[in-house]
Coordinates of C-alpha atoms in Angstrom, one line a residue:
X686 CA 10.9 22.7 18.6
X687 CA 11.0 25.6 16.1
X688 CA 10.2 24.7 12.4
X689 CA 12.8 25.0 10.1
X690 CA 11.0 27.1 7.5
X691 CA 13.0 26.3 4.3
X692 CA 12.6 22.5 4.8
X693 CA 10.9 21.0 1.7
X694 CA 7.7 18.9 2.4
X695 CA 9.5 15.8 1.7
X696 CA 12.2 16.9 4.4
X697 CA 9.8 17.8 6.7
X698 CA 7.8 14.4 6.5
X699 CA 11.1 12.6 6.8
X700 CA 12.1 14.6 9.8
X701 CA 8.7 14.3 11.5
X702 CA 8.7 17.9 12.2
X703 CA 6.8 19.2 15.4
X704 CA 4.5 22.1 14.5
X705 CA 2.6 22.9 17.7
X706 CA 1.5 19.1 18.0
X707 CA 3.4 16.4 16.3
X708 CA 2.5 15.8 12.8
X709 CA 3.3 12.2 11.2
X710 CA 4.4 12.0 7.7
X711 CA 1.2 9.9 7.0
X712 CA -1.3 12.9 8.3
X713 CA 0.9 15.5 6.5
X714 CA 0.3 13.5 3.2
X715 CA -3.6 13.1 4.1
X716 CA -3.8 16.8 4.8
X717 CA -2.8 17.2 1.0
X718 CA -5.1 14.4 -0.4
X719 CA -8.8 13.4 -0.2
X720 CA -7.7 9.9 0.3
X721 CA -4.1 8.2 0.5
X722 CA -3.1 8.1 -2.9
X723 CA -5.4 10.5 -4.5
X724 CA -4.5 13.6 -6.4
X725 CA -6.0 17.0 -5.5
X726 CA -6.6 19.5 -8.5
X727 CA -4.9 22.2 -6.7
X728 CA -6.0 25.7 -8.3
X729 CA -3.2 28.1 -9.6
X730 CA -3.2 31.4 -7.3
X731 CA -2.3 34.8 -8.7
X732 CA -2.2 37.8 -6.1
X733 CA -2.1 40.8 -7.6
X734 CA -1.0 43.9 -5.1
X735 CA -1.4 47.3 -6.4
X736 CA 0.6 50.0 -4.9
X737 CA -1.4 53.1 -3.4
X738 CA -4.7 52.3 -5.1
X739 CA -7.6 53.7 -3.4
X740 CA -10.9 52.1 -2.6
X741 CA -12.8 54.7 -4.7
X742 CA -10.4 54.5 -7.7
X743 CA -12.3 51.6 -8.9
X744 CA -15.6 52.0 -10.6
X745 CA -16.6 48.8 -9.2
X746 CA -16.5 50.2 -6.0
X747 CA -17.4 53.9 -6.7
X748 CA -19.4 54.3 -9.7
X749 CA -18.7 58.1 -9.6
X750 CA -14.9 57.2 -10.0
X751 CA -13.3 59.5 -12.8
X752 CA -11.2 56.8 -13.8
X753 CA -11.9 54.1 -16.2
X754 CA -11.1 50.4 -14.8
X755 CA -12.8 48.0 -17.2
X756 CA -10.6 45.1 -16.2
X757 CA -10.9 45.4 -12.6
X758 CA -14.7 46.1 -13.0
X759 CA -14.7 42.7 -15.1
X760 CA -13.1 40.9 -12.2
X761 CA -15.6 42.2 -9.7
X762 CA -18.5 41.2 -12.0
X763 CA -17.1 37.6 -12.4
X764 CA -16.2 37.1 -8.8
X765 CA -16.5 38.2 -5.1
X766 CA -16.0 41.9 -4.0
X767 CA -15.1 42.6 -0.4
X768 CA -16.4 45.9 1.1
X769 CA -14.5 45.8 4.4
X770 CA -11.0 44.5 3.6
X771 CA -8.0 46.1 5.2
X772 CA -4.2 46.2 4.6
X773 CA -2.0 45.2 7.4
X774 CA -0.8 48.8 7.7
X775 CA -1.4 52.3 6.0
X776 CA 1.9 52.1 4.3
X777 CA 4.1 49.7 1.9
X778 CA 6.4 47.9 3.8
X779 CA 4.6 46.6 7.0
X780 CA 1.6 45.7 4.8
X781 CA 3.8 43.5 2.6
X782 CA 5.3 41.7 5.7
X783 CA 1.8 41.0 6.8
X784 CA 0.8 39.4 3.4
X785 CA 4.0 37.3 3.1
X786 CA 4.2 36.1 6.8
X787 CA 0.4 36.3 8.1
X788 CA 1.9 38.3 10.8
X789 CA 1.2 42.0 12.0
X790 CA 4.3 43.9 11.0
X791 CA 4.6 45.8 14.4
X792 CA 5.7 42.4 15.9
X793 CA 8.6 42.5 13.7
X794 CA 11.7 44.9 14.1
X795 CA 9.9 47.7 12.0
X796 CA 7.6 49.8 14.6
X797 CA 7.0 52.7 12.0
X798 CA 7.4 53.9 8.5
X799 CA 9.0 51.8 5.7
X800 CA 12.0 50.4 4.3
X801 CA 14.5 51.9 1.9
X802 CA 15.8 50.6 -1.4
X803 CA 19.3 49.4 0.5
X804 CA 17.5 48.3 4.0
X805 CA 18.6 45.0 5.1
X806 CA 15.8 42.0 5.2
X807 CA 13.0 42.8 7.6
X808 CA 11.7 39.0 7.2
X809 CA 13.6 36.7 9.2
X810 CA 15.4 33.7 7.6
X811 CA 13.4 31.0 9.8
X812 CA 10.1 33.0 9.5
X813 CA 7.5 30.9 7.7
X814 CA 6.0 32.5 4.8
X815 CA 3.1 32.4 2.1
X816 CA 5.5 31.2 -0.4
X817 CA 6.7 28.3 2.1
X818 CA 3.2 27.2 2.6
X819 CA 2.5 26.8 -1.3
X820 CA 5.9 25.6 -2.0
X821 CA 5.2 22.7 0.5
X822 CA 1.8 22.2 -1.1
X823 CA 3.7 21.4 -4.3
X824 CA 3.3 24.8 -6.1
X825 CA 5.8 26.6 -8.2
X826 CA 6.0 29.8 -6.7
X827 CA 7.1 33.1 -8.0
X828 CA 7.3 37.0 -7.4
X829 CA 7.5 39.6 -10.1
X830 CA 7.5 43.2 -9.0
X831 CA 8.1 45.4 -6.2
X832 CA 9.7 43.7 -3.2
X833 CA 10.1 46.4 -0.6
X834 CA 11.0 44.0 2.5
X835 CA 14.8 44.5 2.4
X836 CA 17.7 42.8 0.7
X837 CA 21.2 41.5 1.6
X838 CA 23.7 43.2 -0.8
X839 CA 27.1 42.6 -1.7
X840 CA 29.3 45.0 0.3
X841 CA 32.5 46.7 -1.4
X842 CA 33.6 48.2 1.8
X843 CA 32.9 48.6 5.5
X844 CA 29.7 50.5 6.3
X845 CA 29.6 52.6 9.3
X846 CA 26.0 53.1 9.9
X847 CA 23.5 53.2 12.9
X848 CA 20.8 51.5 10.6
X849 CA 19.3 48.3 12.0
X850 CA 16.7 45.9 10.0
X851 CA 14.2 48.6 11.6
X852 CA 15.3 51.3 9.3
X853 CA 12.3 53.9 9.7
X854 CA 11.3 56.3 7.2
X855 CA 13.9 58.8 7.5
X856 CA 16.9 56.6 8.4
X857 CA 17.5 54.7 5.4
X858 CA 21.1 53.4 4.1
X859 CA 22.3 55.6 1.2
X860 CA 23.8 52.9 -0.8
X861 CA 27.6 53.8 0.0
X862 CA 29.8 50.6 -0.1
X863 CA 27.0 48.5 -1.6
X864 CA 27.6 46.9 -4.9
X865 CA 24.5 46.1 -6.9
X866 CA 26.2 44.6 -9.8
X867 CA 26.9 41.5 -7.9
X868 CA 24.3 38.9 -6.8
X869 CA 22.1 39.3 -3.9
X870 CA 23.1 37.4 -0.7
X871 CA 19.5 37.2 0.6
X872 CA 16.4 37.8 -1.4
X873 CA 13.0 36.3 -1.8
X874 CA 14.5 33.1 -3.0
X875 CA 15.5 32.4 0.5
X876 CA 12.0 33.0 1.8
X877 CA 10.1 30.2 -0.5
X878 CA 10.0 31.8 -3.9
X879 CA 11.4 29.3 -6.5
X880 CA 11.5 32.4 -9.0
X881 CA 12.2 36.0 -8.3
X882 CA 12.2 39.0 -10.6
X883 CA 12.1 42.1 -8.4
X884 CA 13.2 45.7 -7.6
X885 CA 14.4 46.5 -4.1
X886 CA 11.6 48.9 -3.1
X887 CA 9.3 51.5 -4.5
X888 CA 9.9 52.7 -7.8
X889 CA 10.8 56.3 -6.5
X890 CA 13.9 54.7 -4.4
X891 CA 17.2 53.7 -5.6
X892 CA 18.8 51.3 -6.6
X893 CA 17.1 51.3 -10.2
X894 CA 18.1 47.8 -10.7
X895 CA 16.3 44.5 -11.9
X896 CA 17.3 41.4 -10.0
X897 CA 16.5 38.1 -11.7
X898 CA 16.8 35.4 -9.2
X899 CA 19.4 37.3 -7.2
X900 CA 21.4 38.5 -10.1
X901 CA 21.4 42.0 -11.5
X902 CA 20.2 41.8 -15.2
X903 CA 22.7 44.4 -16.3
X904 CA 26.5 45.2 -15.5
X905 CA 27.5 48.8 -15.1
X906 CA 25.9 51.4 -13.0
X907 CA 25.1 55.0 -13.8
X908 CA 23.7 57.7 -11.7
X909 CA 19.9 58.5 -12.3
X910 CA 19.1 61.8 -11.5
X911 CA 16.1 62.8 -9.5
X912 CA 12.9 64.1 -10.8
X913 CA 12.4 67.8 -10.8
X914 CA 8.7 67.6 -11.9
X915 CA 5.5 68.5 -10.3
X916 CA 3.2 66.7 -7.9
X917 CA 3.3 62.9 -8.4
X918 CA 6.1 62.7 -11.0
X919 CA 8.8 62.1 -8.2
X920 CA 11.9 59.9 -7.9
X921 CA 15.0 60.0 -5.9
X922 CA 18.5 60.1 -7.4
X923 CA 20.7 57.1 -7.2
X924 CA 22.3 54.2 -8.7
X925 CA 20.7 52.6 -11.8
X926 CA 21.6 49.9 -14.3
X927 CA 22.4 51.5 -17.7
X928 CA 19.1 50.6 -19.5
X929 CA 16.7 51.0 -16.5
X930 CA 13.7 52.8 -18.0
X931 CA 11.7 54.1 -15.1
X932 CA 8.8 54.9 -17.4
X933 CA 8.5 51.5 -18.8
X934 CA 8.8 49.7 -15.3
X935 CA 5.3 48.8 -14.8
X936 CA 5.0 47.4 -18.5
X937 CA 8.1 45.5 -17.8
X938 CA 6.7 43.7 -14.8
X939 CA 3.5 42.8 -16.8
X940 CA 5.4 41.1 -19.5
X941 CA 7.6 39.2 -16.9
X942 CA 4.4 38.1 -15.1
X943 CA 2.6 37.0 -18.2
X944 CA 6.0 35.1 -19.1
X945 CA 6.0 33.3 -15.7
X946 CA 2.3 32.3 -16.1
X947 CA 2.7 31.0 -19.7
X948 CA 5.9 28.8 -18.7
X949 CA 4.2 27.8 -15.4
X950 CA 1.1 26.5 -17.3
X951 CA 3.4 24.1 -19.2
X952 CA 4.3 22.3 -16.1
X953 CA 2.2 19.7 -14.2
X954 CA 2.4 21.7 -11.0
X955 CA 0.0 24.5 -9.8
X956 CA 1.7 27.8 -9.7
X957 CA 1.5 30.7 -7.3
X958 CA 2.5 34.1 -8.6
X959 CA 2.8 37.2 -6.3
X960 CA 2.6 40.2 -8.3
X961 CA 3.3 43.5 -6.3
X962 CA 2.9 46.2 -9.0
X963 CA 4.8 49.6 -8.8
X964 CA 1.8 51.5 -9.8
X965 CA -0.1 53.8 -9.2
X966 CA 2.6 54.7 -6.4
X967 CA 4.9 57.8 -7.4
X968 CA 6.1 58.4 -9.8
X969 CA 3.1 58.6 -11.8
X970 CA 4.1 57.8 -15.2
X971 CA 1.3 56.4 -17.4
X972 CA 2.5 55.4 -20.7
X973 CA 1.4 57.6 -23.7
X974 CA -1.6 55.5 -24.5
X975 CA -3.0 56.1 -21.1
X976 CA -2.5 59.9 -21.0
X977 CA -5.8 61.8 -20.9
X978 CA -7.7 58.6 -20.3
X979 CA -9.2 59.8 -16.8
X980 CA -10.6 62.8 -15.4
X981 CA -8.3 62.5 -12.3
X982 CA -5.1 63.8 -13.9
X983 CA -1.8 61.8 -14.3
X984 CA -2.8 59.8 -11.3
X985 CA -6.1 58.7 -12.8
X986 CA -4.4 57.7 -16.1
X987 CA -1.7 55.7 -14.2
X988 CA -4.6 53.7 -12.4
X989 CA -6.1 53.2 -15.8
X990 CA -2.5 51.7 -16.6
X991 CA -2.3 49.8 -13.7
X992 CA -5.8 48.3 -14.4
X993 CA -4.6 47.6 -18.0
X994 CA -1.7 45.3 -16.5
X995 CA -4.4 43.5 -14.6
X996 CA -6.2 43.0 -17.8
X997 CA -2.9 41.5 -19.5
X998 CA -2.8 38.9 -16.6
X999 CA -6.4 37.9 -17.3
X1000 CA -6.0 37.7 -20.7
X1001 CA -3.0 35.7 -20.5
X1002 CA -5.0 33.1 -18.1
X1003 CA -7.9 33.1 -20.7
X1004 CA -5.6 32.3 -23.7
X1005 CA -3.7 29.5 -22.0
X1006 CA -7.3 28.0 -20.8
X1007 CA -6.6 28.1 -17.2
X1008 CA -8.7 30.7 -16.0
X1009 CA -11.1 28.0 -14.5
X1010 CA -8.6 26.5 -12.3
X1011 CA -6.9 29.9 -11.2
X1012 CA -7.9 31.8 -7.9
X1013 CA -7.1 35.5 -8.7
X1014 CA -6.9 38.2 -5.7
X1015 CA -6.5 41.8 -6.4
X1016 CA -6.1 44.1 -3.7
X1017 CA -3.9 47.1 -2.6
X1018 CA -1.2 47.6 0.0
X1019 CA -2.9 50.8 1.5
X1020 CA -5.1 53.7 0.8
X1021 CA -4.5 56.4 -2.1
X1022 CA -1.9 58.9 -1.7
X1023 CA -4.6 61.7 -2.4
X1024 CA -3.8 64.9 -0.9
X1025 CA -5.9 67.9 -0.2
X1026 CA -4.5 69.5 -3.2
X1027 CA -5.3 66.8 -5.5
X1028 CA -8.9 67.1 -4.1
X1029 CA -9.0 70.8 -4.9
X1030 CA -7.6 69.9 -8.6
X1031 CA -10.1 67.2 -9.1
X1032 CA -13.2 67.5 -6.7
X1033 CA -15.1 64.9 -8.6
X1034 CA -12.7 62.1 -7.8
X1035 CA -12.8 60.3 -4.5
X1036 CA -9.7 58.1 -4.6
X1037 CA -10.7 56.9 -1.1
X1038 CA -14.2 57.0 -1.6
X1039 CA -16.2 58.3 1.4
X1040 CA -13.4 57.4 3.9
X1041 CA -11.5 59.8 6.0
X1042 CA -7.8 60.4 5.4
X1043 CA -5.2 58.8 2.9
X1044 CA -2.3 56.6 3.0
X1045 CA -0.3 56.7 6.1
X1046 CA -3.2 57.5 8.2
X1047 CA -5.2 55.4 10.8
X1048 CA -8.6 56.5 9.5
X1049 CA -10.1 54.1 7.2
X1050 CA -8.8 56.0 4.0
X1051 CA -5.4 54.7 5.1
X1052 CA -6.1 51.2 5.1
X1053 CA -9.4 50.1 3.9
X1054 CA -8.7 48.6 0.4
X1055 CA -10.2 47.1 -2.6
X1056 CA -10.3 43.3 -2.5
X1057 CA -11.4 41.3 -5.5
X1058 CA -11.4 37.5 -5.8
X1059 CA -12.2 35.2 -8.8
X1060 CA -12.4 31.5 -9.0
X1061 CA -14.9 30.5 -11.8
X1062 CA -16.8 27.3 -10.6
X1063 CA -15.9 28.0 -6.8
X1064 CA -16.7 31.8 -6.3
X1065 CA -20.2 32.7 -7.6
X1066 CA -19.9 35.9 -9.7
X1067 CA -21.3 39.0 -8.9
X1068 CA -21.2 38.6 -5.2
X1069 CA -20.3 41.2 -2.3
X1070 CA -19.5 40.8 1.2
X1071 CA -19.0 42.8 4.2
X1072 CA -17.0 40.4 5.9
X1073 CA -14.0 41.9 7.7
X1074 CA -10.6 40.6 6.5
X1075 CA -7.1 41.8 6.6
X1076 CA -4.3 41.1 4.0
X1077 CA -2.7 38.8 6.7
X1078 CA -5.4 36.5 6.3
X1079 CA -4.4 35.3 3.0
X1080 CA -1.9 32.6 4.4
X1081 CA -4.5 30.9 6.3
X1082 CA -7.0 30.8 3.7
X1083 CA -4.7 29.5 1.1
X1084 CA -3.7 26.9 3.9
X1085 CA -7.4 25.7 3.8
X1086 CA -7.7 25.8 0.1
X1087 CA -4.4 23.8 -0.7
X1088 CA -5.0 21.5 2.3
X1089 CA -2.3 22.4 4.4
X1090 CA -1.3 22.8 8.1
X1091 CA 0.1 26.0 9.4
X1092 CA 3.0 25.7 12.1
X1093 CA 2.1 26.9 15.5
X1094 CA 4.9 29.3 15.4
X1095 CA 3.7 30.9 12.3
X1096 CA 0.9 33.3 10.8
X1097 CA 0.2 34.4 14.3
X1098 CA -2.3 37.1 12.9
X1099 CA -4.1 35.0 9.9
X1100 CA -7.4 34.0 9.8
X1101 CA -9.1 31.6 7.2
X1102 CA -11.8 33.4 5.1
X1103 CA -12.1 30.7 2.5
X1104 CA -15.7 29.8 3.4
X1105 CA -16.6 33.5 2.5
X1106 CA -15.1 32.8 -0.8
X1107 CA -17.0 29.6 -1.6
X1108 CA -20.4 29.8 0.2
X1109 CA -23.0 31.8 -1.3
X1110 CA -24.9 31.9 2.2
X1111 CA -23.8 34.2 5.0
X1112 CA -21.2 32.5 7.1
X1113 CA -19.8 33.5 10.5
X1114 CA -17.3 36.5 10.7
X1115 CA -13.8 35.7 9.8
X1116 CA -12.4 37.9 12.6
X1117 CA -13.8 39.0 15.9
X1118 CA -11.4 42.0 15.9
X1119 CA -8.4 43.6 13.8
X1120 CA -5.7 45.9 14.5
X1121 CA -4.6 48.7 12.3
X1122 CA -1.4 50.6 12.4
X1123 CA -0.3 53.9 10.7
X1124 CA 3.1 55.0 9.5
X1125 CA 3.8 56.9 12.5
X1126 CA 3.3 53.8 14.7
X1127 CA -0.4 54.7 15.9
X1128 CA -2.5 51.8 16.7
X1129 CA -6.4 51.2 16.6
X1130 CA -8.5 48.3 17.4
X1131 CA -11.9 47.5 15.2
X1132 CA -14.2 45.1 16.8
X1133 CA -17.6 45.0 15.0
X1134 CA -19.0 48.4 14.4
X1135 CA -16.6 49.9 16.9
X1136 CA -13.0 51.4 16.1
X1137 CA -10.9 52.6 18.8
X1138 CA -7.9 54.7 17.9
X1139 CA -5.1 54.8 20.7
X1140 CA -4.1 58.5 20.2
X1141 CA -5.1 61.8 18.7
X1142 CA -4.9 62.8 15.1
X1143 CA -4.3 60.8 12.0
X1144 CA -1.2 59.1 12.9
X1145 CA 0.0 60.1 9.4
X1146 CA 0.1 62.9 6.9
X1147 CA -3.5 64.2 7.2
X1148 CA -4.4 67.0 9.7
X1149 CA -7.2 66.7 12.2
X1150 CA -9.3 69.7 12.0
X1151 CA -12.4 68.3 13.8
X1152 CA -13.7 70.0 17.0
X1153 CA -12.4 66.8 19.0
X1154 CA -9.1 66.9 17.7
X1155 CA -7.6 67.6 21.1
X1156 CA -9.1 64.5 22.9
X1157 CA -6.4 61.7 23.7
X1158 CA -8.1 58.9 22.0
X1159 CA -10.7 58.4 19.5
X1160 CA -13.8 56.1 19.2
X1161 CA -16.0 55.7 16.1
X1162 CA -19.3 53.9 15.3
X1163 CA -18.6 52.8 11.8
X1164 CA -21.9 51.3 11.3
X1165 CA -23.7 55.0 11.6
X1166 CA -20.5 57.1 11.0
X1167 CA -18.4 55.1 8.2
X1168 CA -16.6 58.6 7.6
X1169 CA -15.3 58.8 11.0
X1170 CA -16.6 62.3 11.5
X1171 CA -17.8 62.1 15.1
X1172 CA -15.7 60.8 18.0
X1173 CA -18.0 59.6 20.5
X1174 CA -15.3 58.5 23.0
X1175 CA -16.9 60.9 25.7
X1176 CA -20.3 59.3 25.1
X1177 CA -19.2 55.5 25.6
X1178 CA -16.2 55.6 27.7
X1179 CA -16.7 52.0 28.9
X1180 CA -16.3 50.7 25.5
X1181 CA -13.1 52.7 24.7
X1182 CA -11.8 51.3 27.8
X1183 CA -12.7 47.7 27.0
X1184 CA -11.4 48.2 23.4
X1185 CA -8.1 49.8 24.9
X1186 CA -7.5 46.8 27.0
X1187 CA -8.1 44.1 24.2
X1188 CA -5.7 46.1 22.0
X1189 CA -3.0 46.1 24.7
X1190 CA -3.4 42.3 25.3
X1191 CA -3.1 41.7 21.5
X1192 CA -0.2 43.7 21.1
X1193 CA 1.6 42.0 23.9
X1194 CA 0.5 38.5 23.4
X1195 CA 2.4 38.0 20.1
X1196 CA -0.5 36.4 18.3
X1197 CA -4.3 36.7 17.7
X1198 CA -5.0 33.3 15.9
X1199 CA -6.1 30.6 18.1
X1200 CA -3.6 27.8 18.0
X1201 CA -0.6 29.9 17.3
X1202 CA 2.3 31.1 19.5
X1203 CA 5.0 33.7 19.4

């Protein structure tokens, strides 16, 4: 029996829902409490997802960073820093799909690229989400920020289009016939979020409209002209609300996030805030007070601005006296968009640290991301771990923290790393392997020190100018070669064959988490 994902916990208990094996109402209640009748002090959970922030942008990761990041550095000092964390993909949409569902996005209808601002929903209505999990655990759940997983808009006229929910990077609906002045027909509110305040996609994509619990915050539509500025200060022309201020979006989301926290803190229920920021993705629009703060141009200034937004969230938690009972996660959806031209202009700044490639690529620079966790009293401050994790793992980890069961038909690629958070001693690896995926749909499998890439080149925007660029596949020993400078596939053909075989099995199976199914 397939789990009806939008059922409340009470309804699930009443119905005796089957999730892999039958879970009775009593066992479900016991999963939420230490003993019958007891009340668990569930932590508040805040997940902050930066947009295109590189591993090397943060000084806690890269002491030579040319960007001041005092708030993220403070978060690192007060918590746990992961050095081998990975986004589910090297671009926006698929990573967000994986974070929300605990499932690799290549298993969805999106096989490459990202969605556009008018694309239909990528997450199926019956797909169990991280918000469902926490809603069932008694949380007040909210999202503030960039969604980029597709929405159902009101339609004014028949749209003739070949687009499917699998819109690729170069095949987006253009908004013709779509009415953005009417409430959304499908939004994060249908996926377990009690509160939703979003824009549909990246800040360089129309429509430029805020949706507050499905309703546009303004009536009337104007045409926002596209930008004609240099590198980084880019957005497309399109529909916009009359008072939409593209320069103030990051601060606007900061304000709405702190309002959500303040309001939620007055409730007896714990809260979950998913805060996918619009920075430092293009357009790079640091406010005046951050201009010139870095030595990495306006990109660096925008990273500093993004750091300040994280600081606002931390300050709000402190001022409300709830920091000690709040788990804060900060990470990024992929590597930095730091092209060769940027490196020439600012040679002292390594946005993606020592790692090869950038956003979009299958190489480490595309998907190895900063990942910081703070939870006073539970996470010992100032720690570092090399445990390999993926952003898909948040769902399983939160399930353990909140004493929840995961349906067998959900979170197929999510692994619990809660013991890494709370144990000071070394623990067993969270994962035996991890699949990486690029903007063009290229795959890689990482297992221990070995990384096998199923194809040649970057799978993204970067060029491969190495001596082995013509080889049909790639194999790297990340233990001795973290920069992926030596393709050793000719020296270790058996290892490459074994990893390729395992990759094919994992792709076809529909799941990697034991106990889950398609």
